[in-house]
Amino acid sequence: MRFLVALALAAVAAACGDDHTHAARDGHDHTHKKREVPSVKLTPPSRPLTWGSVNILHTTDSHGWLLGHQKASFPEPNYSGDFGDFASFVTHMKELAIKKDVDLLLVDSGDLHDGTGLSDGFPSGGVDAHASNEFFKQLPYDVLAIGNHELYIYNNTLDMHQNFAPRFNGRYLSSNANITVDGISKPVGSQFAKFKTRKGREVTALGVLFNFKGNDKNTTVQPVEAMVKEAWFADAIKDEPDLFLLAGHMPVSRDKWPLVFNAIRTLHPTTPILILGGHTHIRDCLQLDGRSMSLESGRYMETVGWMSADLPAPKGHGHRHNGEDHGSGHGPGTHTKNITFTRRYLDPNRVTFEYHTGRGKFSFDTLWGRSITTGLKQLAKTFDLSFEFGTAPHDFTINQAPYPSNNSVLSVMAAALPVALTVNNTRASIPSIMITNSGSLRFDIYAGPFTKNDQFTASPFADSFLYISNVPFSVAAAVLPTLNGDGANNRRRDEAVEAELWARGYVGTRYREWLEEMARRDASLGIEARGAAANMTLGYVTSDACPGVGDDIPHAPLEFHSIPDFIASASPDVADDAPIDLVFVDFIESQLLGILNSLSKDKVYTTADVSLYTEVLATQALGIYAQQAWN
Ligand SMILES: *[C@@H]1O[C@H](CO)[C@@H](O)[C@H](O)[C@H]1NC(C)=O
Ligand SMILES: *[C@@H]1O[C@H](CO)[C@@H](O)[C@H](O)[C@H]1NC(C)=O
Ligand SMILES: *[C@@H]1O[C@H](CO)[C@@H](O)[C@H](O)[C@H]1NC(C)=O
Ligand SMILES: *[C@@H]1O[C@H](CO)[C@@H](O)[C@H](O)[C@H]1NC(C)=O
Ligand SMILES: *[C@@H]1O[C@H](CO)[C@@H](O)[C@H](O)[C@H]1NC(C)=O
Ligand SMILES: *[C@@H]1O[C@H](CO)[C@@H](O)[C@H](O)[C@H]1NC(C)=O
Ligand SMILES: *[C@@H]1O[C@H](CO)[C@@H](O)[C@H](O)[C@H]1NC(C)=O
Ligand SMILES: *[C@@H]1O[C@H](CO)[C@@H](O)[C@H](O)[C@H]1NC(C)=O
Ligand SMILES: [Zn+2]
Ligand SMILES: [Zn+2]
């Protein structure tokens, strides 16, 4: 641990030498020379960004992907920019903003934990994402919001409270998420922030979390419905700023943003409201009215969001008063007309970053950006993230291959469970069915070395496995279909399971709906349109509710196959009444008991029948399997 701290300090020290004008001097860095020539030829963006008087660069749900996407299989190279490249990008964009004499804000909507080895590969005794957040902290974020992944483990939340929030001087926002320290409940960061932009615009910012229920003891998440009734909230939104900036870890569609929006609109019918959401890992945009835009910018550093707004010049402090009478008597002046907004979803790679900053590959890097890249690579080395469990024989994907099939990650997991969970297990010889949720698999596995980092990206949830012994095989075998809501009778239960997964923070269903929709839209295109699409590279094809085209680079959609919510190991070949072990991922215990009792005629199952099956966690299963199967 002491070494880690030293490492982080070294990175910060290096960052203090932020002097991009001398970037070219640093021509001897071998790792960087290589990076300047991408392994695959990348397509540049389709058109320059539209700048307004207020502009926002948005990241969300980065989940530790600070070294970018490093695999050669498509569409990975499209997202190959790392956080050092992003830092250089931000530096150049800030310079452009000054040249254009406009505001540029940098906003993040949370979920910094759980997702790669950089965040999760720390040595035992450490705290998740503590080391990777040292790099995040170097970026000049104007506003950040807390995500649900900051709240699963008390120590992670405490780390955000004690070590992360202070760096941002009141701009790390947790409007409805508290931590209890020494018996006192207080915001993890701050409930709101008021500040002035470089151009003198007054901003009132909030950081709102969706109604998350999977948070750890001694942290609290207040429902959005209750938050908007708090006295502090009324107080915070009372005075009219030049704009409201609502950052938050909450999807821009089909969630509770209208509650916050309407509360503000009641007092301020025309004040610009800029919403930066997250959590469902999709690209999305909508406008709640003509003077507001809501943007959500994907996941895993696969997207950097851009929003521009043509806001009037700041009115200045003296001219403002509370309870204003906009609209009455003003006529259709600049104050009540629709605001011109634009949004764009950038594929974060060096070609994109160079294009939008007008830089070439030799004038793009800043010393500061390079120091971040170097520091992240050093961290990967310290955590031994390139340790190889085996070699994946080909690509395995979550949604691009049917389940079950040879190319499905889910099929790999279904095969891995009986291998991994029975290692050093006295119950190994007893027939079993092992059930886990497909949402525990979060990323594809690509051909080539399957490393410690790949294990974290594919399966980052450290869930345990429980079991119930002596379940008749026929009953155990009926559990999976019921969990998946197969059959008309199970609809209600299916919804209960879905609600439970949502409250615990699983977003796979919404994300997959989005992928499915883009694949379906593509299939319905005419021959001509599909011919043009044949020229495009694979990736996200966004169709949102905002005007114009959102994707910065046009893509053709990836193949899509729907998958069940739960998967299981192959059934043992035993008689219907043979007693077997029913093994399952820990958090579905109560649903599973309910289902079991609805299926079982002879016995009532309770938590007393449930025990820990193995010390092996979900995060370790693929690695243990790869060591045996892929060597
Ligand atoms: C995306 O990745 C593919 C495959 O590696 C590559 O051919 C393509 O040029 C990339 N597209 C963009 C827009 O970067
Ligand atoms: C949380 O951190 C404290 C000290 O930092 C440590 O003593 C404790 O074991 C940690 N708890 C968990 C569950 O990791
Ligand atoms: C967490 O809450 C429990 C009671 O609910 C209390 O005993 C414990 O001290 C708390 N831990 C911290 C770190 O505040
Ligand atoms: C968080 O703490 C603040 C300050 O103690 C309190 O006013 C607020 O109601 C708390 N919010 C939640 C969600 O517990
Ligand atoms: C203003 O924006 C709203 C909401 O986006 C839209 O319904 C309306 O048609 C727009 N009005 C004009 C005049 O463009
Ligand atoms: C799947 O893999 C197995 C074993 O490698 C092979 O025998 C089988 O032909 C494959 N099936 C398909 C459809 O490729
Ligand atoms: C199983 O036990 C052996 C010997 O004690 C140990 O080396 C190995 O790490 C264990 N495997 C797992 C997955 O716990
Ligand atoms: C594909 O791109 C090539 C080269 O840019 C172009 O000549 C061709 O017309 C394109 N094909 C379609 C179907 O758009
Ligand atoms: Zn997320
Ligand atoms: Zn989330």
Coordinates of N, CA and C in Angstrom, one line a residue, residues 340-414:
T340 N -30.8 27.3 -28.8 CA -30.2 26.4 -29.7 C -29.2 25.5 -29.0
F341 N -29.5 24.2 -29.0 CA -28.5 23.3 -28.4 C -28.0 22.4 -29.5
T342 N -26.8 21.8 -29.3 CA -26.4 20.7 -30.1 C -25.8 19.6 -29.1
R343 N -25.7 18.4 -29.6 CA -25.1 17.3 -28.8 C -24.3 16.4 -29.8
R344 N -23.3 15.8 -29.3 CA -22.5 14.9 -30.2 C -21.9 13.8 -29.3
Y345 N -21.9 12.6 -29.8 CA -21.3 11.4 -29.1 C -20.0 11.1 -29.8
L346 N -18.8 11.4 -29.1 CA -17.5 11.2 -29.7 C -17.0 9.8 -29.3
D347 N -16.4 9.1 -30.3 CA -15.7 7.9 -30.0 C -14.3 8.3 -29.5
P348 N -14.0 8.0 -28.3 CA -12.7 8.5 -27.7 C -11.5 7.8 -28.3
N349 N -10.9 8.3 -29.3 CA -9.6 7.8 -29.7 C -8.8 9.0 -30.2
R350 N -7.5 8.7 -30.4 CA -6.6 9.8 -30.7 C -7.0 10.5 -32.0
V351 N -7.5 9.8 -33.0 CA -7.9 10.4 -34.3 C -9.0 11.4 -34.0
T352 N -10.0 11.0 -33.2 CA -11.1 11.9 -32.9 C -10.6 13.1 -32.2
F353 N -9.8 12.9 -31.2 CA -9.3 14.0 -30.4 C -8.4 14.9 -31.2
E354 N -7.6 14.4 -32.1 CA -6.7 15.2 -32.9 C -7.6 16.0 -33.9
Y355 N -8.6 15.4 -34.5 CA -9.5 16.1 -35.4 C -10.2 17.3 -34.8
H356 N -10.8 17.1 -33.6 CA -11.6 18.2 -33.0 C -10.7 19.2 -32.4
T357 N -9.4 19.0 -32.2 CA -8.6 20.0 -31.7 C -7.7 20.6 -32.8
G358 N -7.8 20.1 -34.0 CA -7.0 20.6 -35.1 C -5.5 20.4 -34.9
R359 N -5.2 19.3 -34.2 CA -3.8 18.9 -33.9 C -3.4 17.7 -34.7
G360 N -2.1 17.6 -35.0 CA -1.6 16.5 -35.7 C -1.0 15.5 -34.6
K361 N -0.6 14.3 -35.0 CA -0.2 13.4 -34.0 C 1.0 13.8 -33.2
F362 N 1.8 14.7 -33.8 CA 3.0 15.1 -33.1 C 2.8 16.3 -32.2
S363 N 1.7 17.0 -32.5 CA 1.4 18.2 -31.7 C 0.3 18.0 -30.7
F364 N -0.2 16.8 -30.6 CA -1.4 16.5 -29.8 C -1.1 16.3 -28.3
D365 N -0.1 15.5 -28.0 CA 0.2 15.1 -26.6 C 0.7 16.3 -25.8
T366 N 0.2 16.4 -24.6 CA 0.8 17.3 -23.6 C 1.6 16.5 -22.7
L367 N 2.6 17.1 -22.1 CA 3.4 16.4 -21.1 C 2.6 15.8 -20.0
W368 N 1.6 16.6 -19.6 CA 0.7 16.2 -18.5 C -0.1 15.0 -19.0
G369 N -0.7 15.0 -20.2 CA -1.4 13.8 -20.7 C -0.5 12.6 -20.7
R370 N 0.8 12.8 -21.2 CA 1.7 11.7 -21.3 C 2.0 11.1 -19.9
S371 N 2.1 12.0 -18.9 CA 2.4 11.5 -17.6 C 1.3 10.7 -17.0
I372 N 0.0 11.1 -17.4 CA -1.1 10.3 -16.9 C -1.1 8.9 -17.6
T373 N -0.8 8.8 -18.9 CA -0.7 7.6 -19.6 C 0.4 6.7 -18.9
T374 N 1.5 7.3 -18.7 CA 2.7 6.6 -18.1 C 2.3 6.1 -16.7
G375 N 1.6 6.9 -16.0 CA 1.3 6.5 -14.6 C 0.2 5.4 -14.6
L376 N -0.7 5.4 -15.5 CA -1.7 4.4 -15.6 C -1.1 3.0 -16.0
K377 N -0.1 3.1 -16.9 CA 0.6 1.9 -17.3 C 1.4 1.3 -16.2
Q378 N 2.0 2.2 -15.4 CA 2.8 1.8 -14.3 C 1.9 1.1 -13.2
L379 N 0.7 1.7 -13.1 CA -0.3 1.1 -12.1 C -0.7 -0.3 -12.6
A380 N -0.9 -0.4 -13.9 CA -1.3 -1.7 -14.5 C -0.2 -2.8 -14.2
K381 N 1.1 -2.3 -14.2 CA 2.2 -3.2 -14.0 C 2.2 -3.5 -12.5
T382 N 2.0 -2.5 -11.6 CA 2.1 -2.8 -10.2 C 1.0 -3.8 -9.8
F383 N -0.2 -3.7 -10.4 CA -1.3 -4.6 -10.1 C -1.1 -5.9 -10.9
D384 N -0.1 -6.1 -11.7 CA 0.2 -7.3 -12.5 C -1.0 -7.6 -13.4
L385 N -1.6 -6.6 -14.1 CA -2.8 -6.8 -14.8 C -2.6 -7.6 -16.1
S386 N -1.3 -7.7 -16.6 CA -1.1 -8.5 -17.8 C -0.8 -10.0 -17.5
F387 N -0.9 -10.3 -16.2 CA -0.8 -11.8 -15.9 C -1.8 -12.6 -16.8
E388 N -1.3 -13.6 -17.4 CA -2.2 -14.4 -18.3 C -2.7 -15.7 -17.7
F389 N -4.0 -15.8 -17.7 CA -4.6 -17.1 -17.2 C -4.6 -18.1 -18.4
G390 N -4.6 -17.7 -19.6 CA -4.6 -18.6 -20.7 C -4.9 -17.7 -22.0
T391 N -5.1 -18.4 -23.1 CA -5.3 -17.7 -24.4 C -6.7 -18.0 -24.9
A392 N -7.5 -17.0 -25.0 CA -8.8 -17.2 -25.6 C -8.7 -17.6 -27.1
P393 N -9.3 -18.7 -27.4 CA -9.1 -19.2 -28.8 C -9.8 -18.3 -29.9
H394 N -10.8 -17.5 -29.5 CA -11.4 -16.6 -30.5 C -12.2 -15.6 -29.7
D395 N -12.9 -14.7 -30.4 CA -13.7 -13.7 -29.6 C -15.0 -14.4 -29.1
F396 N -15.3 -14.0 -27.8 CA -16.6 -14.4 -27.2 C -17.3 -13.1 -26.9
T397 N -18.6 -13.0 -27.3 CA -19.3 -11.8 -27.0 C -20.6 -12.1 -26.2
I398 N -21.1 -11.0 -25.6 CA -22.3 -11.1 -24.8 C -23.5 -11.1 -25.7
N399 N -23.6 -10.2 -26.6 CA -24.8 -10.0 -27.5 C -24.6 -10.3 -28.9
Q400 N -23.4 -10.4 -29.4 CA -23.2 -10.6 -30.9 C -23.4 -12.0 -31.3
A401 N -23.4 -12.9 -30.3 CA -23.5 -14.4 -30.6 C -24.8 -14.8 -29.8
P402 N -25.5 -15.8 -30.4 CA -26.6 -16.4 -29.7 C -26.2 -17.1 -28.4
Y403 N -27.1 -17.2 -27.4 CA -26.8 -18.0 -26.2 C -27.8 -19.2 -26.2
P404 N -27.4 -20.4 -26.1 CA -26.0 -20.8 -25.9 C -25.4 -21.0 -27.3
S405 N -24.1 -20.7 -27.4 CA -23.3 -21.0 -28.6 C -21.8 -20.9 -28.3
N406 N -21.0 -21.4 -29.2 CA -19.6 -21.4 -29.0 C -18.9 -20.1 -28.8
N407 N -19.6 -19.0 -29.3 CA -19.0 -17.7 -29.3 C -19.6 -16.8 -28.2
S408 N -20.4 -17.4 -27.3 CA -21.1 -16.6 -26.3 C -20.3 -16.6 -25.0
V409 N -20.1 -15.4 -24.5 CA -19.4 -15.3 -23.2 C -20.2 -16.0 -22.1
L410 N -21.6 -15.9 -22.3 CA -22.4 -16.6 -21.3 C -22.2 -18.1 -21.3
S411 N -22.0 -18.6 -22.5 CA -21.7 -20.1 -22.5 C -20.4 -20.4 -21.9
V412 N -19.4 -19.5 -22.0 CA -18.2 -19.7 -21.3 C -18.4 -19.7 -19.8
M413 N -19.2 -18.8 -19.3 CA -19.5 -18.7 -17.9 C -20.2 -20.0 -17.4
A414 N -21.2 -20.4 -18.2 CA -21.9 -21.6 -17.9 C -21.0 -22.8 -17.8

